[in-house]
Short mmCIF file of C-alpha atoms in Angstrom, two decimals:
data_model
loop_
_atom_site.label_atom_id
_atom_site.label_comp_id
_atom_site.label_asym_id
_atom_site.label_seq_id
_atom_site.Cartn_x
_atom_site.Cartn_y
_atom_site.Cartn_z
CA MET A 1 -0.27 -0.45 0.02
CA LEU A 2 0.89 3.04 -1.04
CA SER A 3 2.02 5.56 1.99
CA THR A 4 0.38 8.70 1.80
CA LYS A 5 3.67 10.71 2.61
CA ILE A 6 5.73 9.38 -0.01
CA PRO A 7 4.08 11.90 -2.49
CA LEU A 8 4.78 14.64 -0.32
CA LEU A 9 8.46 13.73 -0.23
CA LEU A 10 8.35 13.06 -3.92
CA ARG A 11 6.53 16.21 -4.65
CA SER A 12 9.49 17.71 -2.74
CA LEU A 13 12.58 16.35 -4.88
CA ILE A 14 10.41 16.81 -8.02
CA GLY A 15 10.06 20.64 -7.16
CA ARG A 16 13.79 21.14 -6.75
CA LEU A 17 14.75 19.34 -9.71
CA VAL A 18 11.45 21.78 -11.83
CA ARG A 19 13.15 24.38 -10.71
CA ILE A 20 17.09 23.74 -11.77
CA ALA A 21 15.31 22.25 -15.36
CA ILE A 22 13.41 25.68 -15.49
CA ALA A 23 16.27 27.40 -15.11
CA SER A 24 18.61 25.13 -17.33
CA GLY A 25 16.08 25.80 -20.16
CA VAL A 26 14.82 22.53 -19.92
CA THR A 27 10.90 22.28 -21.53
CA TYR A 28 8.59 20.23 -19.46
CA GLN A 29 8.32 17.93 -22.36
CA THR A 30 12.52 17.19 -22.26
CA PHE A 31 11.85 16.30 -18.73
CA ASP A 32 8.82 13.95 -19.44
CA ARG A 33 10.84 11.92 -21.46
CA LEU A 34 13.06 12.08 -19.31
CA LEU A 35 11.40 10.97 -16.41
CA ARG A 36 9.42 8.19 -18.79
CA GLN A 37 13.05 6.76 -19.42
CA THR A 38 14.58 7.23 -16.34
CA TYR A 39 11.22 5.01 -14.98
CA PHE A 40 11.93 2.19 -17.65
CA GLU A 41 15.68 2.25 -16.47
CA VAL A 42 15.06 2.15 -13.07
CA ALA A 43 12.30 -0.79 -13.36
CA ARG A 44 14.48 -2.27 -15.45
CA ASP A 45 17.13 -4.06 -13.50
CA PHE A 46 14.34 -3.77 -9.99
CA GLU A 47 14.38 -6.53 -7.71
CA PRO A 48 14.62 -9.26 -10.38
CA LEU A 49 12.78 -12.33 -9.85
CA GLY A 50 15.03 -15.69 -9.67
CA ASP A 51 17.56 -14.28 -11.69
CA LYS A 52 16.52 -13.26 -14.59
CA PRO A 53 16.48 -9.72 -16.47
CA ASN A 54 12.84 -8.12 -16.32
CA SER A 55 10.33 -9.07 -18.86
CA ASP A 56 8.33 -6.20 -20.63
CA SER A 57 5.45 -7.04 -18.69
CA ARG A 58 6.97 -7.12 -15.11
CA ILE A 59 8.30 -3.37 -16.23
CA SER A 60 4.35 -2.43 -17.00
CA VAL A 61 3.63 -3.37 -13.96
CA LEU A 62 5.87 -1.43 -12.36
CA THR A 63 6.08 1.49 -13.80
CA GLY A 64 2.42 1.62 -15.20
CA LEU A 65 3.92 2.54 -18.64
CA PRO A 66 2.18 0.74 -21.50
CA ARG A 67 4.03 -2.54 -22.41
CA ARG A 68 4.00 -1.36 -25.98
CA GLU A 69 5.92 1.61 -24.63
CA VAL A 70 8.26 -0.09 -23.02
CA ARG A 71 9.19 -1.70 -25.82
CA THR A 72 9.89 1.05 -27.53
CA LEU A 73 12.03 2.80 -24.59
CA ARG A 74 13.80 -0.80 -24.50
CA ASP A 75 14.46 -0.42 -27.76
CA ALA A 76 16.01 3.14 -27.28
CA SER A 77 18.48 2.77 -24.58
CA PRO A 78 21.33 2.16 -25.53
CA ASP A 79 23.62 2.37 -21.98
CA GLN A 80 24.47 5.62 -21.56
CA PRO A 81 28.69 6.79 -21.00
CA ARG A 82 29.82 9.06 -18.61
CA GLY A 83 30.76 11.99 -19.33
CA THR A 84 34.34 12.52 -19.10
CA PRO A 85 35.13 15.47 -15.64
CA SER A 86 37.10 18.36 -16.90
CA LEU A 87 40.93 19.05 -16.22
CA GLU A 88 40.29 21.76 -13.98
CA TRP A 89 37.96 18.61 -12.04
CA GLN A 90 41.08 16.29 -12.73
CA VAL A 91 43.81 18.26 -11.78
CA LEU A 92 41.67 19.06 -8.15
CA SER A 93 41.11 15.32 -7.76
CA ALA A 94 44.60 14.12 -8.26
CA TRP A 95 45.64 16.52 -6.02
CA THR A 96 43.50 15.69 -3.47
CA SER A 97 44.04 11.51 -3.83
CA ARG A 98 48.60 11.33 -3.47
CA LEU A 99 49.51 11.28 0.45
CA ASP A 100 52.74 13.10 -1.27
CA LEU A 101 50.27 16.49 -1.50
CA LEU A 102 48.37 16.22 1.92
CA ASP A 103 49.91 17.29 4.94
CA ALA A 104 49.45 15.23 8.03
CA GLU A 105 45.82 17.30 8.71
CA GLY A 106 44.59 16.28 5.16
CA ASN A 107 44.91 20.19 3.75
CA LEU A 108 46.90 20.21 0.41
CA ARG A 109 50.04 21.01 0.51
CA PRO A 110 51.62 24.45 -1.50
CA LEU A 111 52.90 23.13 -5.07
CA PRO A 112 56.25 24.17 -6.36
CA ARG A 113 55.47 25.82 -9.55
CA THR A 114 57.76 23.65 -11.79
CA GLN A 115 59.24 20.64 -12.34
CA ARG A 116 62.34 22.00 -11.94
CA ARG A 117 62.12 23.35 -8.32
CA GLY A 118 59.42 20.55 -7.12
CA GLY A 119 59.83 17.51 -9.36
CA GLU A 120 56.97 15.37 -8.80
CA GLN A 121 55.61 17.15 -6.57
CA SER A 122 55.02 19.71 -8.68
CA PHE A 123 52.27 21.94 -10.05
CA ASP A 124 53.70 21.48 -13.46
CA ALA A 125 54.30 17.39 -12.75
CA LEU A 126 50.61 16.58 -11.72
CA VAL A 127 49.24 18.45 -14.23
CA ALA A 128 51.09 16.61 -16.69
CA SER A 129 49.88 13.44 -14.86
CA VAL A 130 46.68 13.96 -15.72
CA GLY A 131 46.96 14.68 -19.42
CA SER A 132 49.24 16.56 -21.82
CA ASP A 133 47.33 18.02 -24.05
CA VAL A 134 47.18 20.90 -21.86
CA ARG A 135 49.91 23.36 -20.59
CA ALA A 136 50.13 23.52 -16.73
CA ARG A 137 50.77 27.15 -16.90
CA THR A 138 47.72 27.06 -19.38
CA VAL A 139 45.76 26.13 -16.11
CA LEU A 140 47.70 27.80 -13.70
CA ASP A 141 46.46 30.93 -15.39
CA GLU A 142 43.07 30.14 -15.51
CA TRP A 143 43.38 29.47 -12.00
CA LEU A 144 44.77 32.91 -10.96
CA ARG A 145 42.47 35.03 -13.42
CA LYS A 146 39.51 33.05 -11.63
CA GLY A 147 41.36 34.00 -8.42
CA TYR A 148 40.88 29.70 -7.42
CA ALA A 149 44.54 29.63 -6.35
CA ARG A 150 47.24 32.45 -5.98
CA LEU A 151 50.85 32.28 -5.99
CA ASP A 152 53.65 32.56 -2.81
CA GLU A 153 56.15 34.49 -2.05
CA GLU A 154 58.41 30.44 -2.63
CA ASP A 155 56.57 30.52 -5.91
CA ARG A 156 54.66 27.85 -4.55
CA VAL A 157 50.96 27.58 -6.11
CA VAL A 158 48.11 27.61 -3.09
CA LEU A 159 45.03 26.73 -3.31
CA THR A 160 42.32 29.04 -1.80
CA PRO A 161 39.25 28.03 1.05
CA ARG A 162 37.10 25.19 -1.15
CA SER A 163 34.90 27.55 -0.83
CA LEU A 164 35.38 29.41 -3.70
CA LEU A 165 36.09 26.91 -5.86
CA ARG A 166 32.80 26.41 -7.43
CA GLY A 167 33.88 27.51 -10.95
CA THR A 168 36.69 24.62 -10.68
CA GLU A 169 34.50 22.18 -9.66
CA SER A 170 32.38 23.78 -12.65
CA GLN A 171 28.82 23.13 -13.22
CA GLU A 172 29.19 19.77 -14.43
CA GLY A 173 31.38 18.57 -11.53
CA ALA A 174 29.49 19.95 -8.97
CA GLY A 175 26.28 18.83 -9.88
CA ARG A 176 27.44 14.89 -10.36
CA LEU A 177 29.17 15.36 -6.86
CA LEU A 178 25.55 16.88 -5.33
CA ALA A 179 23.94 13.99 -7.38
CA HIS A 180 26.25 11.05 -5.71
CA PHE A 181 25.86 12.56 -2.55
CA THR A 182 21.99 13.04 -1.84
CA GLY A 183 21.44 9.33 -4.43
CA ASP A 184 23.75 7.77 -1.79
CA LEU A 185 21.33 9.10 1.10
CA LEU A 186 18.28 8.26 -0.56
CA ALA A 187 19.50 4.84 -1.47
CA GLY A 188 19.71 4.64 2.51
CA PHE A 189 16.54 6.29 3.03
CA GLU A 190 15.00 3.82 0.82
CA ARG A 191 16.33 0.59 2.38
CA LEU A 192 15.88 1.72 5.57
CA TYR A 193 12.37 3.07 5.63
CA LEU A 194 10.73 1.59 2.76
CA GLN A 195 11.98 -1.45 3.28
CA ASP A 196 12.26 -1.79 6.19
CA ARG A 197 15.60 -3.36 6.46
CA ALA A 198 18.91 -2.60 8.23
CA ALA A 199 21.43 -0.15 7.10
CA PRO A 200 23.95 -0.04 10.03
CA ASP A 201 26.45 1.82 6.64
CA PHE A 202 23.43 4.93 6.50
CA THR A 203 23.34 7.74 8.69
CA PHE A 204 22.40 11.50 8.28
CA HIS A 205 21.92 13.56 10.95
CA VAL A 206 20.41 17.84 10.33
CA VAL A 207 20.79 20.69 12.32
CA TYR A 208 18.77 23.75 11.50
CA GLY A 209 17.15 26.70 12.78
CA HIS A 210 14.29 29.11 12.06
CA ASN A 211 13.55 33.27 12.75
CA LEU A 212 17.48 34.13 12.77
CA THR A 213 19.08 36.72 11.79
CA GLN A 214 21.67 37.28 8.25
CA ASP A 215 24.34 38.08 11.57
CA SER A 216 23.32 34.73 13.10
CA THR A 217 23.24 32.58 10.16
CA LEU A 218 26.46 34.25 8.92
CA SER A 219 28.30 32.86 12.19
CA LEU A 220 26.45 29.55 12.40
CA TYR A 221 27.37 28.46 8.85
CA GLN A 222 30.92 29.92 9.13
CA ILE A 223 31.68 27.42 12.70
CA ALA A 224 30.05 24.58 10.88
CA TYR A 225 31.97 25.17 7.74
CA ASP A 226 35.31 25.53 9.14
CA GLU A 227 34.88 22.38 11.77
CA SER A 228 33.59 20.62 8.74
CA MET A 229 36.30 21.16 5.86
CA GLN A 230 38.69 20.09 9.06
CA LEU A 231 37.22 16.97 9.54
CA LEU A 232 36.55 15.94 6.02
CA ASN A 233 40.04 17.03 5.08
CA ARG A 234 41.21 14.47 7.57
CA LEU A 235 39.02 11.94 6.55
CA ASN A 236 40.37 12.95 3.32
CA ARG A 237 43.56 11.72 4.25
CA LEU A 238 42.17 8.48 5.77
CA VAL A 239 40.78 7.48 2.51
CA VAL A 240 43.81 7.70 0.79
CA GLU A 241 45.69 5.43 2.74
CA HIS A 242 42.94 2.87 2.81
CA GLU A 243 42.94 3.41 -0.63
CA ALA A 244 46.90 2.66 -0.59
CA CYS A 245 46.76 -0.32 1.54
CA ASP A 246 43.47 -1.84 0.10
CA ALA A 247 44.91 -1.97 -3.14
CA GLY A 248 44.46 -5.66 -4.80
CA LYS A 249 42.87 -6.81 -2.03
CA ALA A 250 39.64 -9.52 -3.17
CA ASP A 251 37.44 -8.25 -1.12
CA ALA A 252 38.27 -4.25 -1.76
CA THR A 253 34.35 -3.82 -3.61
CA GLN A 254 33.25 -1.04 -1.35
CA ARG A 255 32.83 2.66 -1.79
CA ILE A 256 32.27 5.41 0.73
CA THR A 257 30.65 8.90 0.38
CA LEU A 258 31.59 11.29 3.22
CA GLY A 259 30.51 14.63 3.30
CA PHE A 260 28.18 17.79 4.45
CA GLY A 261 26.59 20.32 3.63
CA GLY A 262 24.33 23.44 4.71
CA CYS A 263 21.98 25.71 3.33
CA ARG A 264 20.71 29.56 4.65
CA VAL A 265 17.76 31.79 3.20
CA GLU A 266 15.11 33.84 3.51
CA GLN A 267 12.59 32.04 4.76
CA CYS A 268 9.84 34.01 2.80
CA ARG A 269 11.52 32.97 0.20
CA ASP A 270 11.94 29.41 0.91
CA ALA A 271 10.06 27.95 4.15
CA GLY A 272 11.35 24.71 3.55
CA LEU A 273 9.56 20.71 4.83
CA VAL A 274 10.75 21.16 7.77
CA GLN A 275 8.86 23.42 10.45
CA PRO A 276 9.79 26.06 13.59
CA ARG A 277 10.32 25.57 17.15
CA GLU A 278 7.20 26.19 19.22
CA ASP A 279 8.12 28.12 22.25
#
């Protein structure tokens, strides 16, 4: 039986997606086609019976789509290749994935600009390790222009705080991370609350407040950001260490997602779903 709470959840989530769609120029017709295609693709792999692929009939039952449309969607559903991350994304990912480029707390070390001065721990070598099609100086000049990095008095490349790196991660990169993070949270929610299955590997905790001044929200947000980034930097270093330790092991088959997110907004513009505390 469908819980009366689920449509409320879906409407809220879809509402956020529709805002992104409208802001991006995606029409209802395009969104509808995408939704139908996604319904089919999810149902195609949804809890197959007896290790057999789901038939058109079962997909039709699961989704409510007519069998004829299911057949059409199956014929028109080639595996979608994953997009290639931007060069800036790859450089940043490589920087955060090498123990020799992180300090003991997991912070990114300043890198000597040239390979002559820094060897394999230089910015030139870092960019070259990602790809040789673009010169490191070109990447650096672009980051300097955008304010994503600076050169210190020792001619080392120093990244600005991650709060200023939205452009480095790019719309595509930030969207990829957001979809990955929220997707894992929703998968855990499904297991724990919809399937009544134990989910010891899933957790999320939220602190929220209402009727606050701008000064208060700015202060709270900055405290949360500073402390969470310190923790995430340490966790990132531990992840890199464990990946190196587990490399080549037959049972190294799992992945993990750990993250932090925050938002502050005017209540009159976006009330959210959680109501203010009563006095």
